[in-house]
Amino acid sequence: MQTSTIEIDGPVTSAATVFAREARFADYDAIAALMRQYGMDVYAREDWEQLWRGNPVYERRAGDWPIGWVLETGIGRVVGFSGNIPAACWFGGEELTAAVTSAWVVDSEYRSHSMLLASKYFAQKNVNLLLNTTAIHIAGQIFRAFHAKPIPVEGLETALFWVLDCRGFASSLLARKRVPLAKVISYPLGAGLAASAAIKARISSGRDLPAVKAVEDFDERFDGLWQQMTERTATLLSVRDRETLRWHFGRSLKSNGLWIYVHEAEGLLTSYAIFHRQDKADVGLTRMRLVDFQSLEANPRILDAMIAAALRRAKGEGIQMLEVLGFSGAVRSRLEKLAPFRRKLPSQLFYYKAMGKDLKAQLANPQAWQPSSYDGDSSL
Amino acid sequence: MNSIPQIPSYDDVLPVVYKALDELNQQRARNQRLQASPDCVIFGDGGNLNSLELSNFIVLMEQLVQEKFGAEIDLTENDPFSPESGHMRTAATLAAHISNLVREQA
């Protein structure tokens, strides 16, 4: 038990004494072991380090940035970690720096000490915005205590989805609910889902939709598109230039876990959609998520075409579902019309805290936001 | 009806801390309840509130201070959980900190 005390050369040191310190890259093994213990996805060392090294903001700051904080006991055991990833955002004609909290894990014996990690995160200077886009219920409560707010956009607590392999999806759903004989029961449930899905399956044929093209990487045209987006947008946007996109999706590009669709006009990009593979292996769920969609054109059929292309490919590859979290305004409305299913998320996932009065007032306006799974760490 | 001081002393704030602890105790098993005393540990060695309870406690304390003393305070600033100097260590350190915060605002 960690609550015992040990004696070291006279003074009695409590093994339960815990303090927070800035994390180092050398803490990887201890952090990875802790994350594995709690069933979290663990990046390979190189991929984990790439969250910072190679991150355009971290590089620009020459590493003058805390990569996170660990909780350490009096005997040097790491019992908690929260990552701190820098991200550039564009708002009001200037670039802001956001600190994204990521991979928060604390040993169950030391859960109250989560507050130490939180207090380090919220006390950091030289950032404009603190952002959490993967907040589970408890993290949400902690964020609220530290005066962070849910992003004020309707619908963020609801995921929209398409089911492509009804029986496979039903089986993983039942496994998640821990229903005995999940495979057997999945047949009738799958048939019911198939009937519901068929009602809204019209777009998946792709007929009469604008032409979209799958690409394998982010070429220089993404810089051109981003430049135009910065000139037009009034909302807060995470930076989407080529360098940032390649860093953000570097791991997924390597593992072929990314589908990128573009719409072109005269050789230039007008729109793109990014779908990210996000399976839940523990329940046998295979899933693609729409994590970003940006368009200079108001034509909603471009989004339809990209969704249709992704649905066809997902079906062809035996993927069970396609899902969407986030988005706002016309894009969200369109997605709500297209998607046949929706599910309530266990909690609001998107929280922010603006550092500074003016930004705080501006970001209280729902129109200032266009959140998606590209923001924060949910598609890193 | 209103005998509420504008600038509360430590002694004015301590009962408010106890009230928040009392509300927290309603959610806890009888043998887990916190004793209303100045040295009641809120966070640190000897404390047994989990992070969710601590979060709720902070929100509740700030609400009560607003209601009782009309002051908007932020208890999450100034390294609240520092083992040496954090104001969230005990009921007494918290009451003293709140009294100072409200005085600074006045």
CSV table of C-alpha atoms in Angstrom, one decimal, chain A residues 20-369:
chain,number,residue,atom,x,y,z
A,20,ALA,CA,3.4,17.7,-8.8
A,21,ARG,CA,6.3,18.5,-11.0
A,22,GLU,CA,6.8,19.3,-14.7
A,23,ALA,CA,6.9,16.2,-16.8
A,24,ARG,CA,10.0,15.2,-18.8
A,25,PHE,CA,10.4,13.1,-21.9
A,26,ALA,CA,12.3,10.7,-19.7
A,27,ASP,CA,9.1,10.0,-17.8
A,28,TYR,CA,7.6,8.2,-20.8
A,29,ASP,CA,8.0,4.6,-19.4
A,30,ALA,CA,6.4,5.5,-16.1
A,31,ILE,CA,3.5,7.4,-17.7
A,32,ALA,CA,3.0,4.7,-20.3
A,33,ALA,CA,2.8,2.0,-17.6
A,34,LEU,CA,0.3,4.0,-15.7
A,35,MET,CA,-1.9,4.6,-18.8
A,36,ARG,CA,-1.7,0.9,-19.6
A,37,GLN,CA,-2.8,0.1,-16.1
A,38,TYR,CA,-6.0,2.1,-16.6
A,39,GLY,CA,-6.7,0.7,-20.1
A,40,MET,CA,-5.8,3.9,-22.0
A,41,ASP,CA,-4.3,3.9,-25.5
A,42,VAL,CA,-0.6,4.3,-25.2
A,43,TYR,CA,1.4,5.8,-28.0
A,44,ALA,CA,4.8,4.4,-28.9
A,45,ARG,CA,7.6,6.6,-27.4
A,46,GLU,CA,8.4,8.2,-30.7
A,47,ASP,CA,4.8,9.1,-31.4
A,48,TRP,CA,4.3,10.4,-27.9
A,49,GLU,CA,7.3,12.7,-28.2
A,50,GLN,CA,6.0,13.9,-31.5
A,51,LEU,CA,3.1,15.5,-29.7
A,52,TRP,CA,5.6,18.1,-28.8
A,53,ARG,CA,8.7,17.6,-30.9
A,54,GLY,CA,7.6,18.4,-34.4
A,55,ASN,CA,4.6,20.4,-33.1
A,56,PRO,CA,4.9,23.7,-34.9
A,57,VAL,CA,4.1,25.8,-31.8
A,58,TYR,CA,6.5,23.8,-29.5
A,59,GLU,CA,9.2,24.2,-32.1
A,60,ARG,CA,8.6,27.9,-32.5
A,61,ARG,CA,9.0,28.3,-28.7
A,62,ALA,CA,12.2,26.2,-28.9
A,63,GLY,CA,10.8,23.8,-26.3
A,64,ASP,CA,10.0,26.5,-23.8
A,65,TRP,CA,6.8,24.8,-22.9
A,66,PRO,CA,5.8,22.3,-20.1
A,67,ILE,CA,4.8,19.0,-21.8
A,68,GLY,CA,2.7,18.3,-18.8
A,69,TRP,CA,2.9,17.5,-15.2
A,70,VAL,CA,3.4,14.3,-13.2
A,71,LEU,CA,2.4,13.4,-9.7
A,72,GLU,CA,5.2,11.8,-7.9
A,73,THR,CA,5.3,10.2,-4.4
A,74,GLY,CA,7.9,10.8,-1.8
A,75,ILE,CA,9.7,7.6,-3.0
A,76,GLY,CA,9.8,8.8,-6.7
A,77,ARG,CA,6.9,6.8,-8.0
A,78,VAL,CA,4.9,8.4,-10.8
A,79,VAL,CA,1.2,8.1,-9.9
A,80,GLY,CA,-0.4,10.7,-12.2
A,81,PHE,CA,0.1,12.6,-15.4
A,82,SER,CA,-1.6,15.2,-17.5
A,83,GLY,CA,-0.2,16.2,-20.8
A,84,ASN,CA,-0.1,19.8,-22.1
A,85,ILE,CA,0.0,20.2,-25.8
A,86,PRO,CA,0.4,23.6,-27.5
A,87,ALA,CA,-1.9,24.4,-30.3
A,88,ALA,CA,-2.2,27.5,-32.5
A,89,CYS,CA,-5.6,29.0,-33.1
A,90,TRP,CA,-6.8,31.8,-35.4
A,91,PHE,CA,-9.2,34.4,-34.0
A,92,GLY,CA,-10.0,38.0,-34.8
A,93,GLY,CA,-7.1,38.3,-37.3
A,94,GLU,CA,-4.4,37.0,-35.0
A,95,GLU,CA,-2.8,33.8,-33.9
A,96,LEU,CA,-3.5,32.6,-30.3
A,97,THR,CA,-1.9,29.9,-28.4
A,98,ALA,CA,-4.0,27.2,-26.7
A,99,ALA,CA,-2.9,24.7,-24.2
A,100,VAL,CA,-4.7,21.4,-24.7
A,101,THR,CA,-4.9,19.0,-21.8
A,102,SER,CA,-4.4,15.4,-22.8
A,103,ALA,CA,-4.0,11.9,-21.5
A,104,TRP,CA,-5.0,12.7,-17.9
A,105,VAL,CA,-4.4,9.7,-15.7
A,106,VAL,CA,-4.1,9.4,-11.9
A,107,ASP,CA,-3.7,6.2,-9.9
A,108,SER,CA,-6.9,5.5,-8.0
A,109,GLU,CA,-5.2,5.7,-4.6
A,110,TYR,CA,-4.2,9.3,-5.4
A,111,ARG,CA,-7.4,10.6,-7.2
A,112,SER,CA,-7.8,13.6,-5.0
A,113,HIS,CA,-4.4,14.7,-6.2
A,114,SER,CA,-5.9,15.3,-9.6
A,115,MET,CA,-6.4,18.7,-8.3
A,116,LEU,CA,-2.7,19.3,-8.1
A,117,LEU,CA,-2.4,18.5,-11.8
A,118,ALA,CA,-5.3,20.7,-12.6
A,119,SER,CA,-3.9,23.6,-10.6
A,120,LYS,CA,-0.6,23.4,-12.5
A,121,TYR,CA,-2.4,23.3,-15.8
A,122,PHE,CA,-4.7,26.3,-15.0
A,123,ALA,CA,-1.9,28.3,-13.5
A,124,GLN,CA,0.3,28.3,-16.7
A,125,LYS,CA,1.2,31.6,-18.2
A,126,ASN,CA,1.9,32.7,-21.8
A,127,VAL,CA,-1.2,31.1,-23.3
A,128,ASN,CA,-4.5,32.6,-24.5
A,129,LEU,CA,-6.8,29.7,-24.1
A,130,LEU,CA,-7.0,26.4,-22.2
A,131,LEU,CA,-8.8,23.7,-24.0
A,132,ASN,CA,-10.1,20.2,-23.2
A,133,THR,CA,-12.0,18.4,-26.0
A,134,THR,CA,-12.1,15.0,-24.4
A,135,ALA,CA,-13.5,15.7,-20.9
A,136,ILE,CA,-15.1,12.8,-19.2
A,137,HIS,CA,-17.6,13.6,-16.4
A,138,ILE,CA,-15.1,14.0,-13.6
A,139,ALA,CA,-12.7,16.1,-15.7
A,140,GLY,CA,-15.6,18.3,-16.7
A,141,GLN,CA,-16.5,18.9,-13.0
A,142,ILE,CA,-12.8,19.7,-12.2
A,143,PHE,CA,-12.7,22.1,-15.2
A,144,ARG,CA,-15.9,23.8,-14.0
A,145,ALA,CA,-14.3,24.3,-10.5
A,146,PHE,CA,-11.4,26.0,-12.2
A,147,HIS,CA,-13.8,28.3,-14.0
A,148,ALA,CA,-13.6,26.7,-17.3
A,149,LYS,CA,-16.9,26.6,-19.3
A,150,PRO,CA,-18.5,24.2,-21.8
A,151,ILE,CA,-18.1,25.5,-25.3
A,152,PRO,CA,-21.5,27.3,-25.8
A,153,VAL,CA,-22.6,25.4,-28.9
A,154,GLU,CA,-25.8,23.3,-29.0
A,155,GLY,CA,-25.6,19.7,-29.9
A,156,LEU,CA,-22.0,19.0,-28.6
A,157,GLU,CA,-23.4,16.4,-26.2
A,158,THR,CA,-24.9,14.4,-29.1
A,159,ALA,CA,-23.0,12.3,-31.6
A,160,LEU,CA,-24.4,11.6,-35.0
A,161,PHE,CA,-23.7,8.4,-36.8
A,162,TRP,CA,-24.3,6.0,-39.7
A,163,VAL,CA,-24.3,2.2,-39.3
A,164,LEU,CA,-22.7,0.4,-42.2
A,165,ASP,CA,-22.4,-3.2,-40.8
A,166,CYS,CA,-25.6,-3.5,-38.8
A,167,ARG,CA,-24.9,-6.9,-37.3
A,168,GLY,CA,-21.3,-6.1,-36.4
A,169,PHE,CA,-22.3,-2.8,-34.9
A,170,ALA,CA,-25.2,-4.5,-32.9
A,171,SER,CA,-22.7,-7.1,-31.6
A,172,SER,CA,-20.2,-4.4,-30.4
A,173,LEU,CA,-23.0,-2.4,-28.9
A,174,LEU,CA,-24.3,-5.4,-26.9
A,175,ALA,CA,-20.7,-6.2,-25.9
A,176,ARG,CA,-20.3,-2.7,-24.6
A,177,LYS,CA,-23.5,-3.1,-22.6
A,178,ARG,CA,-22.1,-6.4,-21.4
A,179,VAL,CA,-25.2,-8.3,-22.7
A,180,PRO,CA,-24.7,-12.1,-22.6
A,181,LEU,CA,-25.0,-13.9,-25.9
A,182,ALA,CA,-24.3,-10.6,-27.7
A,183,LYS,CA,-23.6,-12.3,-31.0
A,184,VAL,CA,-26.9,-14.2,-31.1
A,185,ILE,CA,-29.0,-11.2,-30.1
A,186,SER,CA,-27.1,-9.0,-32.6
A,187,TYR,CA,-29.0,-10.7,-35.6
A,188,PRO,CA,-32.5,-9.2,-34.8
A,189,LEU,CA,-31.1,-6.0,-33.5
A,190,GLY,CA,-29.0,-5.7,-36.6
A,191,ALA,CA,-32.0,-6.2,-38.9
A,192,GLY,CA,-33.8,-3.4,-37.1
A,193,LEU,CA,-30.9,-1.0,-37.5
A,194,ALA,CA,-30.6,-1.9,-41.2
A,195,ALA,CA,-34.3,-0.9,-41.7
A,196,SER,CA,-33.7,2.5,-40.0
A,197,ALA,CA,-30.5,3.1,-41.8
A,198,ALA,CA,-32.1,2.4,-45.2
A,199,ILE,CA,-34.4,5.4,-44.8
A,200,LYS,CA,-31.5,7.9,-45.0
A,201,ALA,CA,-29.2,5.9,-47.2
A,202,ARG,CA,-30.0,7.9,-50.4
A,203,ILE,CA,-26.8,10.0,-50.4
A,204,SER,CA,-24.5,7.0,-50.2
A,205,SER,CA,-24.9,6.3,-54.0
A,206,GLY,CA,-23.1,9.6,-54.7
A,207,ARG,CA,-25.1,10.3,-57.8
A,208,ASP,CA,-25.7,13.9,-58.8
A,209,LEU,CA,-23.2,15.1,-56.2
A,210,PRO,CA,-20.2,17.3,-56.8
A,211,ALA,CA,-17.0,15.5,-57.6
A,212,VAL,CA,-14.7,14.9,-54.7
A,213,LYS,CA,-11.3,13.2,-54.7
A,214,ALA,CA,-9.5,11.2,-52.1
A,215,VAL,CA,-5.9,12.3,-51.5
A,216,GLU,CA,-3.1,10.7,-49.5
A,217,ASP,CA,-1.4,13.7,-47.9
A,218,PHE,CA,-1.7,17.4,-47.3
A,219,ASP,CA,-0.1,19.2,-50.2
A,220,GLU,CA,0.8,22.9,-50.6
A,221,ARG,CA,-2.7,23.7,-51.7
A,222,PHE,CA,-3.8,23.3,-48.1
A,223,ASP,CA,-1.8,26.3,-47.3
A,224,GLY,CA,-3.7,28.3,-49.9
A,225,LEU,CA,-7.0,27.1,-48.5
A,226,TRP,CA,-6.0,28.0,-45.0
A,227,GLN,CA,-4.9,31.4,-46.1
A,228,GLN,CA,-8.3,32.1,-47.6
A,229,MET,CA,-10.0,30.7,-44.5
A,230,THR,CA,-8.1,33.1,-42.2
A,231,GLU,CA,-9.3,36.0,-44.4
A,232,ARG,CA,-12.9,35.0,-44.2
A,233,THR,CA,-13.5,33.4,-40.8
A,234,ALA,CA,-15.0,35.2,-37.9
A,235,THR,CA,-14.9,32.1,-35.7
A,236,LEU,CA,-12.1,30.7,-33.6
A,237,LEU,CA,-10.3,28.1,-35.7
A,238,SER,CA,-7.4,25.8,-34.8
A,239,VAL,CA,-4.7,26.4,-37.4
A,240,ARG,CA,-5.0,24.2,-40.4
A,241,ASP,CA,-2.0,25.1,-42.5
A,242,ARG,CA,-0.1,22.2,-44.2
A,243,GLU,CA,2.6,22.0,-41.6
A,244,THR,CA,0.2,21.8,-38.7
A,245,LEU,CA,-2.1,19.3,-40.5
A,246,ARG,CA,0.9,17.0,-41.2
A,247,TRP,CA,2.0,17.2,-37.6
A,248,HIS,CA,-1.5,16.7,-36.2
A,249,PHE,CA,-2.3,13.7,-38.3
A,250,GLY,CA,1.3,12.4,-38.6
A,251,ARG,CA,0.6,9.2,-36.7
A,252,SER,CA,-2.6,8.5,-38.6
A,253,LEU,CA,-1.0,9.1,-41.9
A,254,LYS,CA,1.7,6.5,-41.1
A,255,SER,CA,-0.9,3.9,-40.1
A,256,ASN,CA,-3.3,4.6,-43.0
A,257,GLY,CA,-5.9,5.7,-40.5
A,258,LEU,CA,-6.9,8.8,-42.3
A,259,TRP,CA,-9.1,9.5,-45.3
A,260,ILE,CA,-8.9,12.9,-46.8
A,261,TYR,CA,-11.4,14.1,-49.4
A,262,VAL,CA,-11.0,17.3,-51.4
A,263,HIS,CA,-13.2,19.3,-53.7
A,264,GLU,CA,-11.3,21.4,-56.3
A,265,ALA,CA,-12.0,24.2,-58.6
A,266,GLU,CA,-9.5,25.2,-61.2
A,267,GLY,CA,-6.8,23.1,-59.5
A,268,LEU,CA,-7.3,24.9,-56.2
A,269,LEU,CA,-8.9,23.4,-53.1
A,270,THR,CA,-12.3,24.8,-52.1
A,271,SER,CA,-13.1,22.2,-49.4
A,272,TYR,CA,-11.9,19.2,-47.6
A,273,ALA,CA,-13.1,16.6,-45.2
A,274,ILE,CA,-11.0,14.4,-42.9
A,275,PHE,CA,-12.1,11.1,-41.6
A,276,HIS,CA,-10.1,9.5,-38.8
A,277,ARG,CA,-10.1,5.8,-37.8
A,278,GLN,CA,-11.1,5.5,-34.2
A,279,ASP,CA,-11.9,1.9,-33.3
A,280,LYS,CA,-12.9,0.6,-29.9
A,281,ALA,CA,-11.0,-2.6,-29.9
A,282,ASP,CA,-12.3,-3.7,-26.4
A,283,VAL,CA,-15.8,-4.1,-27.8
A,284,GLY,CA,-14.9,-5.0,-31.4
A,285,LEU,CA,-16.2,-1.7,-32.8
A,286,THR,CA,-14.7,-0.4,-36.0
A,287,ARG,CA,-15.3,3.2,-36.7
A,288,MET,CA,-14.4,6.2,-38.8
A,289,ARG,CA,-15.1,9.7,-37.5
A,290,LEU,CA,-15.5,12.9,-39.5
A,291,VAL,CA,-13.0,15.0,-37.6
A,292,ASP,CA,-12.8,18.0,-39.9
A,293,PHE,CA,-14.7,19.7,-42.7
A,294,GLN,CA,-13.8,23.1,-44.1
A,295,SER,CA,-15.2,24.7,-47.2
A,296,LEU,CA,-15.0,28.1,-48.8
A,297,GLU,CA,-18.2,27.4,-50.7
A,298,ALA,CA,-21.7,27.5,-49.2
A,299,ASN,CA,-22.9,24.5,-51.3
A,300,PRO,CA,-24.0,21.9,-48.8
A,301,ARG,CA,-23.8,19.2,-51.5
A,302,ILE,CA,-20.0,19.2,-51.2
A,303,LEU,CA,-20.4,17.9,-47.7
A,304,ASP,CA,-23.0,15.4,-48.9
A,305,ALA,CA,-20.5,14.2,-51.5
A,306,MET,CA,-17.7,13.7,-49.0
A,307,ILE,CA,-19.9,11.9,-46.6
A,308,ALA,CA,-21.2,9.7,-49.4
A,309,ALA,CA,-17.6,8.9,-50.5
A,310,ALA,CA,-16.6,8.0,-47.0
A,311,LEU,CA,-19.7,5.8,-46.4
A,312,ARG,CA,-19.0,3.9,-49.6
A,313,ARG,CA,-15.4,3.3,-48.6
A,314,ALA,CA,-16.3,2.4,-45.1
A,315,LYS,CA,-18.8,-0.1,-46.2
A,316,GLY,CA,-16.3,-1.6,-48.7
A,317,GLU,CA,-13.7,-2.0,-46.0
A,318,GLY,CA,-16.2,-3.6,-43.5
A,319,ILE,CA,-16.2,-0.7,-41.1
A,320,GLN,CA,-19.2,-0.8,-38.8
A,321,MET,CA,-20.0,2.9,-38.3
A,322,LEU,CA,-19.2,6.5,-39.3
A,323,GLU,CA,-19.6,9.0,-36.6
A,324,VAL,CA,-19.5,12.8,-36.1
A,325,LEU,CA,-18.9,14.8,-33.0
A,326,GLY,CA,-19.1,18.6,-32.8
A,327,PHE,CA,-19.5,21.1,-35.6
A,328,SER,CA,-21.9,24.0,-35.5
A,329,GLY,CA,-24.1,26.2,-37.7
A,330,ALA,CA,-24.9,25.1,-41.2
A,331,VAL,CA,-22.5,22.2,-41.2
A,332,ARG,CA,-24.0,20.7,-38.1
A,333,SER,CA,-27.5,21.3,-39.4
A,334,ARG,CA,-26.7,19.5,-42.6
A,335,LEU,CA,-25.1,16.6,-40.7
A,336,GLU,CA,-28.2,16.3,-38.6
A,337,LYS,CA,-30.3,15.9,-41.7
A,338,LEU,CA,-28.0,13.3,-43.2
A,339,ALA,CA,-27.2,11.1,-40.2
A,340,PRO,CA,-29.9,8.5,-39.4
A,341,PHE,CA,-28.8,7.9,-35.8
A,342,ARG,CA,-27.7,9.9,-32.8
A,343,ARG,CA,-26.5,9.0,-29.3
A,344,LYS,CA,-26.2,11.1,-26.2
A,345,LEU,CA,-22.7,11.3,-25.0
A,346,PRO,CA,-22.0,10.6,-21.3
A,347,SER,CA,-21.0,14.2,-20.8
A,348,GLN,CA,-20.1,17.4,-22.6
A,349,LEU,CA,-16.6,16.9,-24.0
A,350,PHE,CA,-15.6,20.4,-25.0
A,351,TYR,CA,-14.4,22.8,-22.3
A,352,TYR,CA,-12.4,26.0,-22.5
A,353,LYS,CA,-11.1,28.8,-20.4
A,354,ALA,CA,-10.1,32.1,-22.0
A,355,MET,CA,-7.2,33.9,-20.3
A,356,GLY,CA,-8.1,37.6,-20.5
A,357,LYS,CA,-11.2,39.6,-20.2
A,358,ASP,CA,-11.7,40.5,-23.9
A,359,LEU,CA,-11.2,37.0,-25.2
A,360,LYS,CA,-13.5,35.7,-22.4
A,361,ALA,CA,-16.3,38.0,-23.5
A,362,GLN,CA,-15.8,37.2,-27.2
A,363,LEU,CA,-15.8,33.4,-26.7
A,364,ALA,CA,-19.0,33.5,-24.6
A,365,ASN,CA,-20.7,34.1,-28.0
A,366,PRO,CA,-21.8,30.8,-29.6
A,367,GLN,CA,-21.1,32.3,-33.0
A,368,ALA,CA,-17.4,32.4,-32.2
A,369,TRP,CA,-17.1,28.7,-32.3
